[in-house]
Amino acid sequence: MMTPQVITPQQMQQILQQQVLTPQQLQVLLQQQQALMLQQQQLQEFYKKQQEQLQLQLLQQQHAGKQPKEPQQQQVATQQLAFQQQLLQMQQLQQQHLLSLQRQGLLTIQPGQPTLPLQPLAQGMIPTELQQLWKEVTSSHTAEEAASNNHSSLDLSTTCVSSSAPSKTSLIINPHASTNGQLSVHTPKRESLSHEEHSHSHPLYGHGVCKWPGCEAVCEDFQSFLKHLNSEHALDDRSTAQCRVQMQVVQQLELQLAKDKERLQAMMTHLHVKSTEPKATPQPLNLVSSVTLSKTASEASPQSLPHTPTTPTAPITPVTQGPSVITTTSMHNVGPIRRRYSDKYNVPISSADIAQNQEFYKNAEVRPPFTYASLIRQAILESPEKQLTLNEIYNWFTRMFAYFRRNAATWKNAVRHNLSLHKCFVRVENVKGAVWTVDELEFQKRRPQKISGNPSLIKNIQTSHTYCTPLNAALQASMAENSIPLYTTASMGNPTLGNLANAMREELNGAMEHTNSNGSDSSPGRSPMQAMFRCL
DNA sequence: ACAATTGTAAACACCT
DNA sequence: GAGGTGTTTACAATTG
């Protein structure tokens, strides 16, 4: 049941580790994954039935004055043990599969965060949850206790996500700890994760650093982490807001990931069928939005945003660009996006994210993946007069990004430094003092410098627009399909988002220019699929 | 290897 | 003198 009939995990891994995947191999892998998903679903249904059965028996046992029906009980226990082993095997298999995909760049999964991509496959049940559920069922806890535990955690999430009016009381607090609000938030978690605490493993603690979104406080040991958690991340407005943001982010990402997976599969199937066709322009564009968004989905999770440059991502060796196919690699070069941090800190790199996660950046202390120059320009352009004093620029930064509510001396110095350094920022003497404006021409000059020396630049600037429109359309379509407010709904009522969207278009233009110049030496012999996987 | 870009830190001058 | 503003230099990291 568990052992794949088509191919073993080892074989699958071998195939996935190869640099080039043929369409046939890919098809096999896709079928493999489908089979895995199907098996997982079947397992879960089976597991649920078993769980219900066991709970029923536990109840019967209680009512019958604890007179266990030994043979039956034994049989069920044996069955469940076997099932548990199968489930674990399945999870391992899935993880191997996902790791392989990750290694190939098909999926970008943050190390240590394997739950995100697993969730859609497991239909919302992650391994730890399954195991926890298993423990609850098999432990001495009654079914009622387990149900009440589930209920409390459910209340927390549903209330937080659905709550449109943020308030401290929107969090359902564990009734057992109503006297101390500070502890009450963490108590349910601790109860459910007590076994993990003994091994000093906590979802919010790793590598000696607090993993609370945007925190990264160094905690020497687990005890100090717990102290830090209780003192710094107590139940207050800030934590509540961050929690809500996190939930929304996760929710969106799950939705996004599911849709993009479906899309990717359809695309793969489509491309496989028509892989012999030499040129298929729409595919690369879809490829960009889909793959990029998938990548973004896995990277945008605040928990996966280590700010300390300790663990660089596993290098995906960039392969020389082949045909004029837009790849995930080329999408890294999106204009003034801070590339050094996009790799180093695993921040979201898609410029769509800044609009998509506008609220996120406002509330979570995550570094925006844009350069100071871009942000300063954005601040100035958003102002009614297209000019701001230094202090107003500061205020924009702190208003728009929670990240810039810390270390003011550092980033303010950087802002001043950028204002002075870049010619595109012009200081204008005013009656009240001085204001800063943007010289758009100078600003636009900056980007082509990056690709100067490429003779095909001028030609490509023109051709880029033909690519850019469908690309934006593809992006928009993707966002719209995923119910993510971007250009469409959000920008209508929010001029900020509209401006950011404009900035994004410009950045995408720059990226397209760059991409086209890189891909100008396309070799016609290679199929789009081959090109795609060469670039992964 | 090199230049360009970017972020960070810091020194300094000027002004209020 | 303190603090804000603006300029400049230096250095490290990253990227093409």
PDB file of C-alpha atoms in Angstrom, chain A residues 192-334:
ATOM      1  CA  SER A 192       0.229  20.453  23.570  1.00  0.00           C
ATOM      2  CA  LEU A 193       3.934  20.687  23.022  1.00  0.00           C
ATOM      3  CA  SER A 194       5.141  19.615  26.399  1.00  0.00           C
ATOM      4  CA  HIS A 195       6.969  16.689  24.921  1.00  0.00           C
ATOM      5  CA  GLU A 196       8.800  19.031  22.618  1.00  0.00           C
ATOM      6  CA  GLU A 197       9.804  21.344  25.368  1.00  0.00           C
ATOM      7  CA  HIS A 198      11.740  18.607  27.034  1.00  0.00           C
ATOM      8  CA  SER A 199      13.864  18.339  23.981  1.00  0.00           C
ATOM      9  CA  HIS A 200      14.063  22.134  23.883  1.00  0.00           C
ATOM     10  CA  SER A 201      12.308  22.236  20.596  1.00  0.00           C
ATOM     11  CA  HIS A 202       9.817  24.992  20.132  1.00  0.00           C
ATOM     12  CA  PRO A 203       8.375  26.362  16.914  1.00  0.00           C
ATOM     13  CA  LEU A 204       9.316  29.829  18.031  1.00  0.00           C
ATOM     14  CA  TYR A 205      12.805  28.926  19.110  1.00  0.00           C
ATOM     15  CA  GLY A 206      15.699  27.807  17.025  1.00  0.00           C
ATOM     16  CA  HIS A 207      19.444  28.263  16.767  1.00  0.00           C
ATOM     17  CA  GLY A 208      19.410  30.282  19.965  1.00  0.00           C
ATOM     18  CA  VAL A 209      17.141  32.859  18.451  1.00  0.00           C
ATOM     19  CA  CYS A 210      13.532  33.731  19.046  1.00  0.00           C
ATOM     20  CA  LYS A 211      11.647  33.015  15.866  1.00  0.00           C
ATOM     21  CA  TRP A 212       8.728  35.245  16.602  1.00  0.00           C
ATOM     22  CA  PRO A 213       8.162  37.106  13.362  1.00  0.00           C
ATOM     23  CA  GLY A 214      10.494  40.043  13.260  1.00  0.00           C
ATOM     24  CA  CYS A 215      12.008  39.392  16.650  1.00  0.00           C
ATOM     25  CA  GLU A 216      15.218  37.368  16.326  1.00  0.00           C
ATOM     26  CA  ALA A 217      16.189  38.101  19.902  1.00  0.00           C
ATOM     27  CA  VAL A 218      19.110  36.000  20.997  1.00  0.00           C
ATOM     28  CA  CYS A 219      18.251  33.629  23.816  1.00  0.00           C
ATOM     29  CA  GLU A 220      21.127  31.655  25.176  1.00  0.00           C
ATOM     30  CA  ASP A 221      19.076  28.778  26.447  1.00  0.00           C
ATOM     31  CA  PHE A 222      15.549  27.553  26.359  1.00  0.00           C
ATOM     32  CA  GLN A 223      14.707  28.957  29.740  1.00  0.00           C
ATOM     33  CA  SER A 224      15.750  32.433  28.775  1.00  0.00           C
ATOM     34  CA  PHE A 225      13.761  32.002  25.613  1.00  0.00           C
ATOM     35  CA  LEU A 226      10.680  31.183  27.641  1.00  0.00           C
ATOM     36  CA  LYS A 227      11.271  34.245  29.775  1.00  0.00           C
ATOM     37  CA  HIS A 228      11.722  36.316  26.663  1.00  0.00           C
ATOM     38  CA  LEU A 229       8.589  34.871  25.127  1.00  0.00           C
ATOM     39  CA  ASN A 230       6.524  35.695  28.145  1.00  0.00           C
ATOM     40  CA  SER A 231       7.919  39.138  28.602  1.00  0.00           C
ATOM     41  CA  GLU A 232       8.367  40.374  25.034  1.00  0.00           C
ATOM     42  CA  HIS A 233       5.549  38.557  23.319  1.00  0.00           C
ATOM     43  CA  ALA A 234       2.889  38.747  25.950  1.00  0.00           C
ATOM     44  CA  LEU A 235      -0.748  39.233  25.126  1.00  0.00           C
ATOM     45  CA  ASP A 236      -0.844  42.814  24.025  1.00  0.00           C
ATOM     46  CA  ASP A 237      -2.022  44.691  21.003  1.00  0.00           C
ATOM     47  CA  ARG A 238       1.227  44.209  19.181  1.00  0.00           C
ATOM     48  CA  SER A 239       1.406  40.474  19.643  1.00  0.00           C
ATOM     49  CA  THR A 240      -2.234  40.113  18.800  1.00  0.00           C
ATOM     50  CA  ALA A 241      -1.794  42.063  15.624  1.00  0.00           C
ATOM     51  CA  GLN A 242       1.271  40.078  14.678  1.00  0.00           C
ATOM     52  CA  CYS A 243      -0.564  36.884  15.353  1.00  0.00           C
ATOM     53  CA  ARG A 244      -3.433  37.960  13.200  1.00  0.00           C
ATOM     54  CA  VAL A 245      -1.125  39.013  10.428  1.00  0.00           C
ATOM     55  CA  GLN A 246       0.694  35.739  10.631  1.00  0.00           C
ATOM     56  CA  MET A 247      -2.531  33.817  10.375  1.00  0.00           C
ATOM     57  CA  GLN A 248      -3.664  35.768   7.402  1.00  0.00           C
ATOM     58  CA  VAL A 249      -0.335  35.324   5.747  1.00  0.00           C
ATOM     59  CA  VAL A 250      -0.428  31.601   6.289  1.00  0.00           C
ATOM     60  CA  GLN A 251      -3.969  31.400   5.078  1.00  0.00           C
ATOM     61  CA  GLN A 252      -3.184  33.319   1.943  1.00  0.00           C
ATOM     62  CA  LEU A 253      -0.075  31.345   1.287  1.00  0.00           C
ATOM     63  CA  GLU A 254      -1.881  28.079   1.634  1.00  0.00           C
ATOM     64  CA  LEU A 255      -4.484  29.179  -0.804  1.00  0.00           C
ATOM     65  CA  GLN A 256      -1.880  30.541  -3.128  1.00  0.00           C
ATOM     66  CA  LEU A 257       0.244  27.461  -2.956  1.00  0.00           C
ATOM     67  CA  ALA A 258      -2.666  25.165  -3.653  1.00  0.00           C
ATOM     68  CA  LYS A 259      -3.750  27.155  -6.655  1.00  0.00           C
ATOM     69  CA  ASP A 260      -0.291  27.533  -8.036  1.00  0.00           C
ATOM     70  CA  LYS A 261       0.372  23.861  -7.614  1.00  0.00           C
ATOM     71  CA  GLU A 262      -2.697  23.110  -9.621  1.00  0.00           C
ATOM     72  CA  ARG A 263      -1.632  25.619 -12.184  1.00  0.00           C
ATOM     73  CA  LEU A 264       1.869  24.241 -12.335  1.00  0.00           C
ATOM     74  CA  GLN A 265       0.575  20.777 -12.865  1.00  0.00           C
ATOM     75  CA  ALA A 266      -1.665  21.907 -15.667  1.00  0.00           C
ATOM     76  CA  MET A 267       1.218  23.775 -17.207  1.00  0.00           C
ATOM     77  CA  MET A 268       3.521  20.817 -16.921  1.00  0.00           C
ATOM     78  CA  THR A 269       0.994  18.580 -18.520  1.00  0.00           C
ATOM     79  CA  HIS A 270       0.378  21.094 -21.230  1.00  0.00           C
ATOM     80  CA  LEU A 271       4.042  21.617 -21.913  1.00  0.00           C
ATOM     81  CA  HIS A 272       4.698  17.943 -21.955  1.00  0.00           C
ATOM     82  CA  VAL A 273       2.040  17.396 -24.540  1.00  0.00           C
ATOM     83  CA  LYS A 274       3.305  20.202 -26.700  1.00  0.00           C
ATOM     84  CA  SER A 275       6.961  19.970 -25.821  1.00  0.00           C
ATOM     85  CA  THR A 276       7.879  19.468 -29.418  1.00  0.00           C
ATOM     86  CA  GLU A 277       6.572  22.876 -30.350  1.00  0.00           C
ATOM     87  CA  PRO A 278       9.544  25.182 -30.738  1.00  0.00           C
ATOM     88  CA  LYS A 279       8.042  28.408 -29.526  1.00  0.00           C
ATOM     89  CA  ALA A 280       5.225  28.937 -27.126  1.00  0.00           C
ATOM     90  CA  THR A 281       5.365  32.449 -25.780  1.00  0.00           C
ATOM     91  CA  PRO A 282       2.545  32.343 -23.266  1.00  0.00           C
ATOM     92  CA  GLN A 283       4.065  29.530 -21.285  1.00  0.00           C
ATOM     93  CA  PRO A 284       7.149  31.327 -20.097  1.00  0.00           C
ATOM     94  CA  LEU A 285       5.016  34.143 -18.842  1.00  0.00           C
ATOM     95  CA  ASN A 286       2.775  31.882 -16.932  1.00  0.00           C
ATOM     96  CA  LEU A 287       5.853  30.154 -15.777  1.00  0.00           C
ATOM     97  CA  VAL A 288       7.064  33.311 -14.212  1.00  0.00           C
ATOM     98  CA  SER A 289       3.965  34.101 -12.314  1.00  0.00           C
ATOM     99  CA  SER A 290       3.375  30.612 -11.202  1.00  0.00           C
ATOM    100  CA  VAL A 291       6.832  29.621 -10.204  1.00  0.00           C
ATOM    101  CA  THR A 292       7.628  32.965  -8.732  1.00  0.00           C
ATOM    102  CA  LEU A 293       4.491  33.026  -6.728  1.00  0.00           C
ATOM    103  CA  SER A 294       5.088  29.552  -5.524  1.00  0.00           C
ATOM    104  CA  LYS A 295       8.509  30.556  -4.486  1.00  0.00           C
ATOM    105  CA  THR A 296       7.142  33.608  -2.835  1.00  0.00           C
ATOM    106  CA  ALA A 297       4.574  31.587  -1.077  1.00  0.00           C
ATOM    107  CA  SER A 298       7.143  29.539   0.650  1.00  0.00           C
ATOM    108  CA  GLU A 299       9.447  32.382   1.360  1.00  0.00           C
ATOM    109  CA  ALA A 300       7.042  34.970   2.506  1.00  0.00           C
ATOM    110  CA  SER A 301       6.217  33.285   5.707  1.00  0.00           C
ATOM    111  CA  PRO A 302       7.441  35.519   8.450  1.00  0.00           C
ATOM    112  CA  GLN A 303       8.700  32.570  10.362  1.00  0.00           C
ATOM    113  CA  SER A 304      10.938  31.798   7.517  1.00  0.00           C
ATOM    114  CA  LEU A 305      12.579  35.142   7.602  1.00  0.00           C
ATOM    115  CA  PRO A 306      15.734  34.874   9.591  1.00  0.00           C
ATOM    116  CA  HIS A 307      17.267  38.280   9.728  1.00  0.00           C
ATOM    117  CA  THR A 308      20.612  37.126  10.838  1.00  0.00           C
ATOM    118  CA  PRO A 309      22.879  36.124   8.033  1.00  0.00           C
ATOM    119  CA  THR A 310      23.756  32.848   9.617  1.00  0.00           C
ATOM    120  CA  THR A 311      22.239  30.354   7.278  1.00  0.00           C
ATOM    121  CA  PRO A 312      22.497  31.149   3.642  1.00  0.00           C
ATOM    122  CA  THR A 313      20.100  29.238   1.498  1.00  0.00           C
ATOM    123  CA  ALA A 314      21.144  26.118  -0.209  1.00  0.00           C
ATOM    124  CA  PRO A 315      22.677  27.378  -3.368  1.00  0.00           C
ATOM    125  CA  ILE A 316      20.758  26.622  -6.465  1.00  0.00           C
ATOM    126  CA  THR A 317      23.520  26.698  -8.951  1.00  0.00           C
ATOM    127  CA  PRO A 318      22.621  29.228 -11.572  1.00  0.00           C
ATOM    128  CA  VAL A 319      22.967  27.728 -14.955  1.00  0.00           C
ATOM    129  CA  THR A 320      23.763  29.837 -17.924  1.00  0.00           C
ATOM    130  CA  GLN A 321      20.607  31.105 -19.416  1.00  0.00           C
ATOM    131  CA  GLY A 322      19.592  29.300 -22.486  1.00  0.00           C
ATOM    132  CA  PRO A 323      16.690  30.220 -24.705  1.00  0.00           C
ATOM    133  CA  SER A 324      14.589  33.255 -24.137  1.00  0.00           C
ATOM    134  CA  VAL A 325      12.606  31.685 -21.392  1.00  0.00           C
ATOM    135  CA  ILE A 326      11.903  33.680 -18.313  1.00  0.00           C
ATOM    136  CA  THR A 327      13.091  31.668 -15.402  1.00  0.00           C
ATOM    137  CA  THR A 328      13.000  31.791 -11.692  1.00  0.00           C
ATOM    138  CA  THR A 329      16.626  32.740 -11.795  1.00  0.00           C
ATOM    139  CA  SER A 330      16.002  35.737 -13.941  1.00  0.00           C
ATOM    140  CA  MET A 331      13.175  36.864 -11.750  1.00  0.00           C
ATOM    141  CA  HIS A 332      15.621  37.470  -8.965  1.00  0.00           C
ATOM    142  CA  ASN A 333      16.884  40.483 -10.807  1.00  0.00           C
ATOM    143  CA  VAL A 334      13.875  42.622 -10.320  1.00  0.00           C
TER     144      VAL A 334
END
